[in-house]
PDB file of C-alpha atoms in Angstrom:
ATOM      1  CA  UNK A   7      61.324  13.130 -16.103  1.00 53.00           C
ATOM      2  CA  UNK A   8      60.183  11.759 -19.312  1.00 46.00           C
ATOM      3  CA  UNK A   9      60.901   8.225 -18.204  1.00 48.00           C
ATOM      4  CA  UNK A  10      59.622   8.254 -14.966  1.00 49.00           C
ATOM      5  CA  UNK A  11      56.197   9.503 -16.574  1.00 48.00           C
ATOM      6  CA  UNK A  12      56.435   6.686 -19.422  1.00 44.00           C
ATOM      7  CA  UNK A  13      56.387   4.360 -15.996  1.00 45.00           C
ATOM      8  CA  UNK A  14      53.719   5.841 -14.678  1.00 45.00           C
ATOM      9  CA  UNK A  15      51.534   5.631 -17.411  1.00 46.00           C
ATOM     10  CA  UNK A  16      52.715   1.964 -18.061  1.00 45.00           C
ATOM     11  CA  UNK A  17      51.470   1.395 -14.388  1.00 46.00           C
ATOM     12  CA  UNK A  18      48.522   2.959 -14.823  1.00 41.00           C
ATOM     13  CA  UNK A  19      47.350   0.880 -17.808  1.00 45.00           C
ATOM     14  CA  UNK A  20      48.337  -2.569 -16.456  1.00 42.00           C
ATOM     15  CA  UNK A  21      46.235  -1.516 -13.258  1.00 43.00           C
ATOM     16  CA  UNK A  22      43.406  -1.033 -15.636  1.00 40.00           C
ATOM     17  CA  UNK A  23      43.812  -3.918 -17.519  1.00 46.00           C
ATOM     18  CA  UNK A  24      43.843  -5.875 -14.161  1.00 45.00           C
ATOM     19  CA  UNK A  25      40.766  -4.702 -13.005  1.00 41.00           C
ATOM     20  CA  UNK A  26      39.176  -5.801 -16.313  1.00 57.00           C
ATOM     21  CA  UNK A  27      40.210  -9.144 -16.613  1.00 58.00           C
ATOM     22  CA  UNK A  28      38.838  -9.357 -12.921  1.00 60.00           C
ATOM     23  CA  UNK A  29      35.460  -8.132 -13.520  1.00 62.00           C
ATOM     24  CA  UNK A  30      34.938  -9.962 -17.014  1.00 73.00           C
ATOM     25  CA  UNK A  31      32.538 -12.549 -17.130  1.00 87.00           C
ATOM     26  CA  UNK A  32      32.956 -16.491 -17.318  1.00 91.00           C
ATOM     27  CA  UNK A  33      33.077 -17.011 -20.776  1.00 94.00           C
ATOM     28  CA  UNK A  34      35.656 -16.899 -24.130  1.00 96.00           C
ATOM     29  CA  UNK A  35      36.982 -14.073 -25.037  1.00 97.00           C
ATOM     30  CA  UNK A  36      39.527 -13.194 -28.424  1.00 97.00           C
ATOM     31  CA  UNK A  37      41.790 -10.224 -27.400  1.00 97.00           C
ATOM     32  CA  UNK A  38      44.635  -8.222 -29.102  1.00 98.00           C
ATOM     33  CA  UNK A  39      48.103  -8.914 -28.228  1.00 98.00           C
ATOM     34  CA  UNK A  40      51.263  -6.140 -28.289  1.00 97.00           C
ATOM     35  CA  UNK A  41      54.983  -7.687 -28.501  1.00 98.00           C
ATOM     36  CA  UNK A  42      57.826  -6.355 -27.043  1.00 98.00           C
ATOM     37  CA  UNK A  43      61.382  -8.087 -27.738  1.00 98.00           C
ATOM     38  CA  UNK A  44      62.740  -6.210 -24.828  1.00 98.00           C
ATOM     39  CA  UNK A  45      61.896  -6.811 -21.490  1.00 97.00           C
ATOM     40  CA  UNK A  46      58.807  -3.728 -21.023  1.00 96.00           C
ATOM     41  CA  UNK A  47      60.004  -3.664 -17.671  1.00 95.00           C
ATOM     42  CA  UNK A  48      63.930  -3.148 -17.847  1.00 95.00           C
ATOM     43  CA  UNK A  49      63.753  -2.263 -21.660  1.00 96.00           C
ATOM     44  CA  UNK A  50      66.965  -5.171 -21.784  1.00 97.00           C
ATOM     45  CA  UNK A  51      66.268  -8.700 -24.164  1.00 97.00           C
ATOM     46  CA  UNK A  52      66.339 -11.834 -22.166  1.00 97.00           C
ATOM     47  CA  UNK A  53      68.105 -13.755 -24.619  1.00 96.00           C
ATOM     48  CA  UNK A  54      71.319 -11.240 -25.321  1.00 95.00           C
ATOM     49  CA  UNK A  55      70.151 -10.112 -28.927  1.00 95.00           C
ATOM     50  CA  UNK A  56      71.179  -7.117 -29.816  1.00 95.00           C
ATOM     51  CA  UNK A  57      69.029  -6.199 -32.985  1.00 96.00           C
ATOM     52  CA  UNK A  58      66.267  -4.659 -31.485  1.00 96.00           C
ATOM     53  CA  UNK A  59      64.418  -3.823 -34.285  1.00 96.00           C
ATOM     54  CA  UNK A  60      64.766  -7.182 -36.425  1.00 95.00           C
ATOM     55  CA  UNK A  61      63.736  -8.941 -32.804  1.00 95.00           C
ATOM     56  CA  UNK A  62      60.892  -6.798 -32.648  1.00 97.00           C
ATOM     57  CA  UNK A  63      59.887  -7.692 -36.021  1.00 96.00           C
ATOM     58  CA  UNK A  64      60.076 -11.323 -35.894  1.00 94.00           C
ATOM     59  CA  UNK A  65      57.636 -11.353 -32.146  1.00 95.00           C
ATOM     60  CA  UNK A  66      55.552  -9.216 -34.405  1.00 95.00           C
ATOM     61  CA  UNK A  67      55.245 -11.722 -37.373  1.00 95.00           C
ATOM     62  CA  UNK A  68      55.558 -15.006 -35.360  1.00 97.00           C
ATOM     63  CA  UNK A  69      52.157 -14.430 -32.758  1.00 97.00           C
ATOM     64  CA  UNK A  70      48.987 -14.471 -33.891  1.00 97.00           C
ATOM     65  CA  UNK A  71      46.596 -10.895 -33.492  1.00 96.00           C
ATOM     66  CA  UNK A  72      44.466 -12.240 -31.215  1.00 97.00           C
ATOM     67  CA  UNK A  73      44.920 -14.712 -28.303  1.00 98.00           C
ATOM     68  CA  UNK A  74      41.998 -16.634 -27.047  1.00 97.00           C
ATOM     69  CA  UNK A  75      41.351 -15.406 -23.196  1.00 97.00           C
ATOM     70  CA  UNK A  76      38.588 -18.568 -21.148  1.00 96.00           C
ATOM     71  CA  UNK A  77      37.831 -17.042 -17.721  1.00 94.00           C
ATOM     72  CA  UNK A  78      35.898 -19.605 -15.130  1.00 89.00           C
ATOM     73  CA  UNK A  79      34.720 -19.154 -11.523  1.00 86.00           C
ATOM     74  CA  UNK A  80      38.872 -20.418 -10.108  1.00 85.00           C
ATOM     75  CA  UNK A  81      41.038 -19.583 -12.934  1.00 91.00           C
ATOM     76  CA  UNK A  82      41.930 -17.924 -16.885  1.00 96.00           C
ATOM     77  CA  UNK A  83      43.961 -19.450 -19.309  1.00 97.00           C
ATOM     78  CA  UNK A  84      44.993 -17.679 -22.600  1.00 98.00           C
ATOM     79  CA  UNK A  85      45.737 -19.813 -25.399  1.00 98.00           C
ATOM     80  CA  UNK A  86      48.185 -17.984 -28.501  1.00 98.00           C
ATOM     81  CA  UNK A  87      48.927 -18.415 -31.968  1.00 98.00           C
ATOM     82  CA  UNK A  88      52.790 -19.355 -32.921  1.00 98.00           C
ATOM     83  CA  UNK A  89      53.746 -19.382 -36.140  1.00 97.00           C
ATOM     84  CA  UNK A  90      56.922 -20.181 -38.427  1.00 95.00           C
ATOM     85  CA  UNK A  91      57.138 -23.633 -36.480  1.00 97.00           C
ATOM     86  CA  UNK A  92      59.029 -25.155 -38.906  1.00 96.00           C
ATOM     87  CA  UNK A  93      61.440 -23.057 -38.186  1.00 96.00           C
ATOM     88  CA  UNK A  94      61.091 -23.027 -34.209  1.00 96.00           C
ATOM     89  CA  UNK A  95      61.400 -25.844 -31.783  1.00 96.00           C
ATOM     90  CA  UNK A  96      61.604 -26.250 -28.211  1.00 97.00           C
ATOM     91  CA  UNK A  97      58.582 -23.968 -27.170  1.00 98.00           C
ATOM     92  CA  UNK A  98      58.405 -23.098 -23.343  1.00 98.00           C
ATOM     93  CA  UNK A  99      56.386 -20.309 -21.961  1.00 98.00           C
ATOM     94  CA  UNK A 100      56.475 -17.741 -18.694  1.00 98.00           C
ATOM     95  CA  UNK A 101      54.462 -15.884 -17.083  1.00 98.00           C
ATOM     96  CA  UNK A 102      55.073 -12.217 -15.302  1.00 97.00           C
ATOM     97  CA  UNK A 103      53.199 -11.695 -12.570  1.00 95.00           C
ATOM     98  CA  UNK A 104      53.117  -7.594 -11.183  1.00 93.00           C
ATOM     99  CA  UNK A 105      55.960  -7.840  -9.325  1.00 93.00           C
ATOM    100  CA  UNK A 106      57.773  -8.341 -12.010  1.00 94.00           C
ATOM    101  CA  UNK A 107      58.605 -12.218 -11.072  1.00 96.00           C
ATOM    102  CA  UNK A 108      58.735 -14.922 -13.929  1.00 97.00           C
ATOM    103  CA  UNK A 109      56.865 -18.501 -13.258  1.00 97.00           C
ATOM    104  CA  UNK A 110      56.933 -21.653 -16.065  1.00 98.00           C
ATOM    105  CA  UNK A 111      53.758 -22.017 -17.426  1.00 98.00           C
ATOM    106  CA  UNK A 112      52.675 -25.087 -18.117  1.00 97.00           C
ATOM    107  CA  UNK A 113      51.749 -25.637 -22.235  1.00 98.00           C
ATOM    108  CA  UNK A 114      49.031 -27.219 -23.653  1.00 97.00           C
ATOM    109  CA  UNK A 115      49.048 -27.720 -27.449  1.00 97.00           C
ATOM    110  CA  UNK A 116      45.361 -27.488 -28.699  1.00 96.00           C
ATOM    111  CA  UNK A 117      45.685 -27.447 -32.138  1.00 96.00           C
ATOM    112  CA  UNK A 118      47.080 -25.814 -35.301  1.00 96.00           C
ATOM    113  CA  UNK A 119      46.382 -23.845 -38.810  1.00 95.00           C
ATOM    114  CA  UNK A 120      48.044 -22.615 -42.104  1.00 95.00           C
ATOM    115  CA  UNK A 121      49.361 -18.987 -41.630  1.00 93.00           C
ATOM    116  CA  UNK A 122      51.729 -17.398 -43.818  1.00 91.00           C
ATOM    117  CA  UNK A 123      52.592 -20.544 -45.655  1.00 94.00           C
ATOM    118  CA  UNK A 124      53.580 -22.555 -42.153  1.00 96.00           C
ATOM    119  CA  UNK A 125      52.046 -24.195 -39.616  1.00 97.00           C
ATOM    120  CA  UNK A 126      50.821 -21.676 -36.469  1.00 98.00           C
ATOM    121  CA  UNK A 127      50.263 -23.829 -33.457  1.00 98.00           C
ATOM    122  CA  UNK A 128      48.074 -22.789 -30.940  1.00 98.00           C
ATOM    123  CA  UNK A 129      49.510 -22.949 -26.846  1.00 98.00           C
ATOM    124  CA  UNK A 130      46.747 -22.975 -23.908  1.00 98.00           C
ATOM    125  CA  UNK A 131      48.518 -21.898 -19.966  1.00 98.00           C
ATOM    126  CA  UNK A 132      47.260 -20.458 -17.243  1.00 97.00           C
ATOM    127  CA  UNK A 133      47.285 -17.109 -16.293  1.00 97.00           C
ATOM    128  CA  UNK A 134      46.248 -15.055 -13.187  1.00 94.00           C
ATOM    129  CA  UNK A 135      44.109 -11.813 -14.308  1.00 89.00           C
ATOM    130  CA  UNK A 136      46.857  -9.398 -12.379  1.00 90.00           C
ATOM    131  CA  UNK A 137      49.611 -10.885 -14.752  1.00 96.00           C
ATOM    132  CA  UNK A 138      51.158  -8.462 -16.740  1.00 96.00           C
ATOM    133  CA  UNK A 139      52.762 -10.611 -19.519  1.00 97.00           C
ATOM    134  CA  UNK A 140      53.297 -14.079 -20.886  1.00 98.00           C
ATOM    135  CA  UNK A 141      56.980 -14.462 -22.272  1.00 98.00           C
ATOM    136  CA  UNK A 142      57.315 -16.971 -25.175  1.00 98.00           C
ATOM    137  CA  UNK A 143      60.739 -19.011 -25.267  1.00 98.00           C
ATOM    138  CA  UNK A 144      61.983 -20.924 -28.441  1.00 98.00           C
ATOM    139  CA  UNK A 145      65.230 -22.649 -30.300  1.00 97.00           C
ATOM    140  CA  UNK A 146      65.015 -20.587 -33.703  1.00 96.00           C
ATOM    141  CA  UNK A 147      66.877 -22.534 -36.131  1.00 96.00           C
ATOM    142  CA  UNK A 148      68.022 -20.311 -38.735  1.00 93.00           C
ATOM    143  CA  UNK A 149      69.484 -18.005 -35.229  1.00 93.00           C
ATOM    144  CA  UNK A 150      70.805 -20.772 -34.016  1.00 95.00           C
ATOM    145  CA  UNK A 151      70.144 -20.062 -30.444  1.00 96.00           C
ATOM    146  CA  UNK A 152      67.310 -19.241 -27.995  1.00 97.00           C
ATOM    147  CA  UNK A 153      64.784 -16.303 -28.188  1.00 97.00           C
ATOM    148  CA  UNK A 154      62.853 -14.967 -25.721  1.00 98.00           C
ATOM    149  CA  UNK A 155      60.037 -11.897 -25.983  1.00 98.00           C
ATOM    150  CA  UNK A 156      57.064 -10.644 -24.142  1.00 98.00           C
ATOM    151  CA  UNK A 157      53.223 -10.596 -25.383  1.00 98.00           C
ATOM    152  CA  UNK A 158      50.925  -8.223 -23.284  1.00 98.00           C
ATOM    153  CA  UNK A 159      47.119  -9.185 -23.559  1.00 97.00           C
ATOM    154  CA  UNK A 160      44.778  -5.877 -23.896  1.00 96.00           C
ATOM    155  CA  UNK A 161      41.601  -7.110 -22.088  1.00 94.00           C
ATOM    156  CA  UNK A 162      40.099  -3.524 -22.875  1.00 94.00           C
ATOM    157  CA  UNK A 163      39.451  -4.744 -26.168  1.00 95.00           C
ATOM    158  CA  UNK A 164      38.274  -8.209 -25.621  1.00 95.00           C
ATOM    159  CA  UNK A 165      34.963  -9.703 -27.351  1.00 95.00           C
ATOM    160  CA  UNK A 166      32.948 -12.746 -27.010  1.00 95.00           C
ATOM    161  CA  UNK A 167      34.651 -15.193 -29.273  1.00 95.00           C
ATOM    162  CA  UNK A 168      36.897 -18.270 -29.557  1.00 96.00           C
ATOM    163  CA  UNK A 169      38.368 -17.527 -33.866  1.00 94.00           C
ATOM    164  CA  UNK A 170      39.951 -20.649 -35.114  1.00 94.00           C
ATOM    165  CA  UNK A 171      41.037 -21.345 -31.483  1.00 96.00           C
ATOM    166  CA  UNK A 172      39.852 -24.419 -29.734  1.00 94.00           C
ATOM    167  CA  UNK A 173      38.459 -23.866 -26.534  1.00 91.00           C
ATOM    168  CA  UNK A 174      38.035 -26.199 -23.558  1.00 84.00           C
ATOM    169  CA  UNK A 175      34.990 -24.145 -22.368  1.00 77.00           C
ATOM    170  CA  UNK A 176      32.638 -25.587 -25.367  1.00 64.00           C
ATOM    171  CA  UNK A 177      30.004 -28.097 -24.221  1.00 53.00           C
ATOM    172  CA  UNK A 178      30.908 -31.671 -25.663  1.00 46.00           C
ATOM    173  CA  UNK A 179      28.504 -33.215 -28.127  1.00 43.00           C
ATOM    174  CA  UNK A 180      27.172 -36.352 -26.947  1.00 43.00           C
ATOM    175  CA  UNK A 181      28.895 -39.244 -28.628  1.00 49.00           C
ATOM    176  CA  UNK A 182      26.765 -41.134 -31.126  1.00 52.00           C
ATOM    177  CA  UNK A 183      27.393 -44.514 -30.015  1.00 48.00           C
ATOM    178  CA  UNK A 184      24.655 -44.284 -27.256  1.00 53.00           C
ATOM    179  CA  UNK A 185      21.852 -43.168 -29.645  1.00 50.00           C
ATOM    180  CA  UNK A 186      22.539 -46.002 -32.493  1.00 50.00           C
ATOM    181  CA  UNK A 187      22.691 -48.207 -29.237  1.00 54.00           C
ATOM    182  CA  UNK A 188      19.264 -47.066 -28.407  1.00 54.00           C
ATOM    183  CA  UNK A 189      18.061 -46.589 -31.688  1.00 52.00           C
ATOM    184  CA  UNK A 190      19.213 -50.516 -32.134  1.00 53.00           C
ATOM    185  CA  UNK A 191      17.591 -52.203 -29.296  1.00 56.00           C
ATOM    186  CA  UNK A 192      13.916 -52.252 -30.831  1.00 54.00           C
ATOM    187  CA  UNK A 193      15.453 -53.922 -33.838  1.00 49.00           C
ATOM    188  CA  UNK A 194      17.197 -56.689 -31.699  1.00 48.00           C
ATOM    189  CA  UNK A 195      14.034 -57.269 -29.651  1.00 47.00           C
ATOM    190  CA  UNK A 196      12.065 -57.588 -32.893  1.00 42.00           C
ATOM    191  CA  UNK A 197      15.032 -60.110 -34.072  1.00 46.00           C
ATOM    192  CA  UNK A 198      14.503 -62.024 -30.543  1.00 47.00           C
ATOM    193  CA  UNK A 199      10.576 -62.063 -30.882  1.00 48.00           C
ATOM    194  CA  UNK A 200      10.480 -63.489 -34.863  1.00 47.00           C
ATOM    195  CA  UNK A 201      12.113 -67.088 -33.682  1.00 48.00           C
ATOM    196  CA  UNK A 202       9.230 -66.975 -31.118  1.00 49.00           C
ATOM    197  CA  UNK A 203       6.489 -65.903 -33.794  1.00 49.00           C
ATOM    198  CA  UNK A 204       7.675 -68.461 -36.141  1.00 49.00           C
ATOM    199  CA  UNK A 205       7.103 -71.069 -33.582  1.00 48.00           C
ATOM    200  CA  UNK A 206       3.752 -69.746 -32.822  1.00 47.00           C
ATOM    201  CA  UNK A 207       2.619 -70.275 -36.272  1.00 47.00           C
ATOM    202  CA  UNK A 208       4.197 -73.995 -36.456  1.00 49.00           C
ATOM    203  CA  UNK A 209       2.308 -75.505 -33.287  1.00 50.00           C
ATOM    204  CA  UNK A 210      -0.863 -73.457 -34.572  1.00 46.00           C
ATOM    205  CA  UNK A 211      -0.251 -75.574 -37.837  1.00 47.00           C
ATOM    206  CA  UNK A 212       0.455 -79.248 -36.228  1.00 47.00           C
ATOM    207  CA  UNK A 213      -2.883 -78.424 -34.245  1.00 44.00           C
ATOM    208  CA  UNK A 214      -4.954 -77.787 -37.395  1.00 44.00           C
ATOM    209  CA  UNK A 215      -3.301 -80.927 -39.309  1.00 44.00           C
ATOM    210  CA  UNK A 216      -3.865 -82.835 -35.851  1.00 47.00           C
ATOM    211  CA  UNK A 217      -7.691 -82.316 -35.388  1.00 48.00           C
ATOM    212  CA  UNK A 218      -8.018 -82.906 -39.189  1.00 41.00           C
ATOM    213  CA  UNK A 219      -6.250 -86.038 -38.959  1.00 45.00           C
ATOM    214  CA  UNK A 220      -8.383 -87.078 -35.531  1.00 42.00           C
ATOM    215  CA  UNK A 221     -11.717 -86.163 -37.982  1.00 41.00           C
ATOM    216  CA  UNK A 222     -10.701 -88.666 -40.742  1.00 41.00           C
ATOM    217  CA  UNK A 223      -9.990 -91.377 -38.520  1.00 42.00           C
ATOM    218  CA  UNK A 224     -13.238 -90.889 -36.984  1.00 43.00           C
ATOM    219  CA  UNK A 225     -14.804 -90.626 -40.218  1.00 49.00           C
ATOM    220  CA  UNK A 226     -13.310 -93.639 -41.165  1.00 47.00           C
ATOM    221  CA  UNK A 227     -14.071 -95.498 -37.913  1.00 48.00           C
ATOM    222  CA  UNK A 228     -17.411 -94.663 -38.690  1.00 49.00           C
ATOM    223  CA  UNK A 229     -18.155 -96.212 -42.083  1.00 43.00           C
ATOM    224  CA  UNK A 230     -16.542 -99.735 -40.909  1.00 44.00           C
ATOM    225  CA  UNK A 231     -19.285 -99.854 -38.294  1.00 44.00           C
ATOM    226  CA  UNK A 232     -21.550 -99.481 -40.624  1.00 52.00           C
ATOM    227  CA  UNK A 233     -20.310-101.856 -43.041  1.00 50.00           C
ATOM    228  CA  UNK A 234     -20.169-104.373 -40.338  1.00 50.00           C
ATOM    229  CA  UNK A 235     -23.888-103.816 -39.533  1.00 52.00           C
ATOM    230  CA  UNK A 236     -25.193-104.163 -42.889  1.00 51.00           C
TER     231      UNK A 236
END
């Protein structure tokens, strides 16, 4: 009876949560996360481990708080934090829709910070607002083997936010190169007109020495013919 009731409630909640990542605005949202290392639907692991508790503890120390939730007019993507990556490789990513049916998720690495004393790196995917969970998938090295978990997204809580996650909603700063290319033009005009300037001034000059040249001679012209007279 117990169980049955624990389902219920379960159902209950991800029908809520549903509804609110439906009728959130367009925008970027941060958002608590809960782990699971079992399945939260079969209460089994996907990857055979049979510690339950030190699975549950590593989900719980590897994924960020918060995941970064960017909701536009056609889709949502969700972009978390995984940390101890020098100790993880091969990171894939699933997606569980509410039937309880697991698609690959496409990853998108969008950046990375210092947590813990190791690199986090931050994973962008698409999600559908009626998902119920996003199941992380990596080679853990000191394990030796695969590990798979779930993460459960608690839209309830969301706020306006993107944290130290990048997000592909933010309008793009115009790139500098066209102002200095604008901001250079007058100065290459004013480059172009100086030649022109400069020969300006020179025929201005030849005219002056010119018409003082023409003067002499005619002053000179002039005091022959009266030489000659006399």
């Amino acid at each position: 009876m117990k169980r049955k009731s624990g389902i219920f409630l379960m159902a209950v909640m991800l029908f809520v949560a549903s509804l609110t990542a439906n009728a959130m605005d367009n925008g970027a949202y941060l958002a608590p996360r809960t782990t699971s290392y079992v399945n939260p639907d079969t209460n089994e692991t996907m990857d055979g481990g049979t510690n339950i508790a030190l699975g549950q503890s590593m989900c719980d120390s590897i994924v960020e708080d918060q995941v970064l939730v960017e909701k536009t007019e056609d889709s949502m993507y969700v972009t978390v934090g995984l940390g101890l990556m020098s100790n993880v490789s091969d990171v894939s990513m699933q997606v569980v829709n509410e039937k309880g049916e697991f698609r690959d998720a496409e990853l998108t690495l969008t950046g990375s910070c210092q947590r813990d004393g190791d690199t986090c790196n931050h994973y962008r995917f698409e999600m559908k607002p009626d998902d119920k969970y996003f199941s992380p998938i990596m080679f853990v090295t000191p394990m030796g083997r695969e590990v798979q978990f779930f993460v459960r997204v608690d839209y309830d809580s969301m706020q306006a936010g993107t944290g130290n996650f990048l997000s592909e909603m933010l309008e793009k700063k115009p790139e500098p190169k066209e102002t200095k290319e604008e901001a250079s033009q007058p100065k290459e005009e004013s480059k172009k007109q100086e030649p022109k300037e400069e020969t300006a001034k020179q025929d201005y000059t030849t005219w002056i020495f010119a018409g003082v040249a023409v003067v002499v001679l005619v002053g000179a012209g002039a005091v022959i013919l009266k030489k000659k007279r006399g």
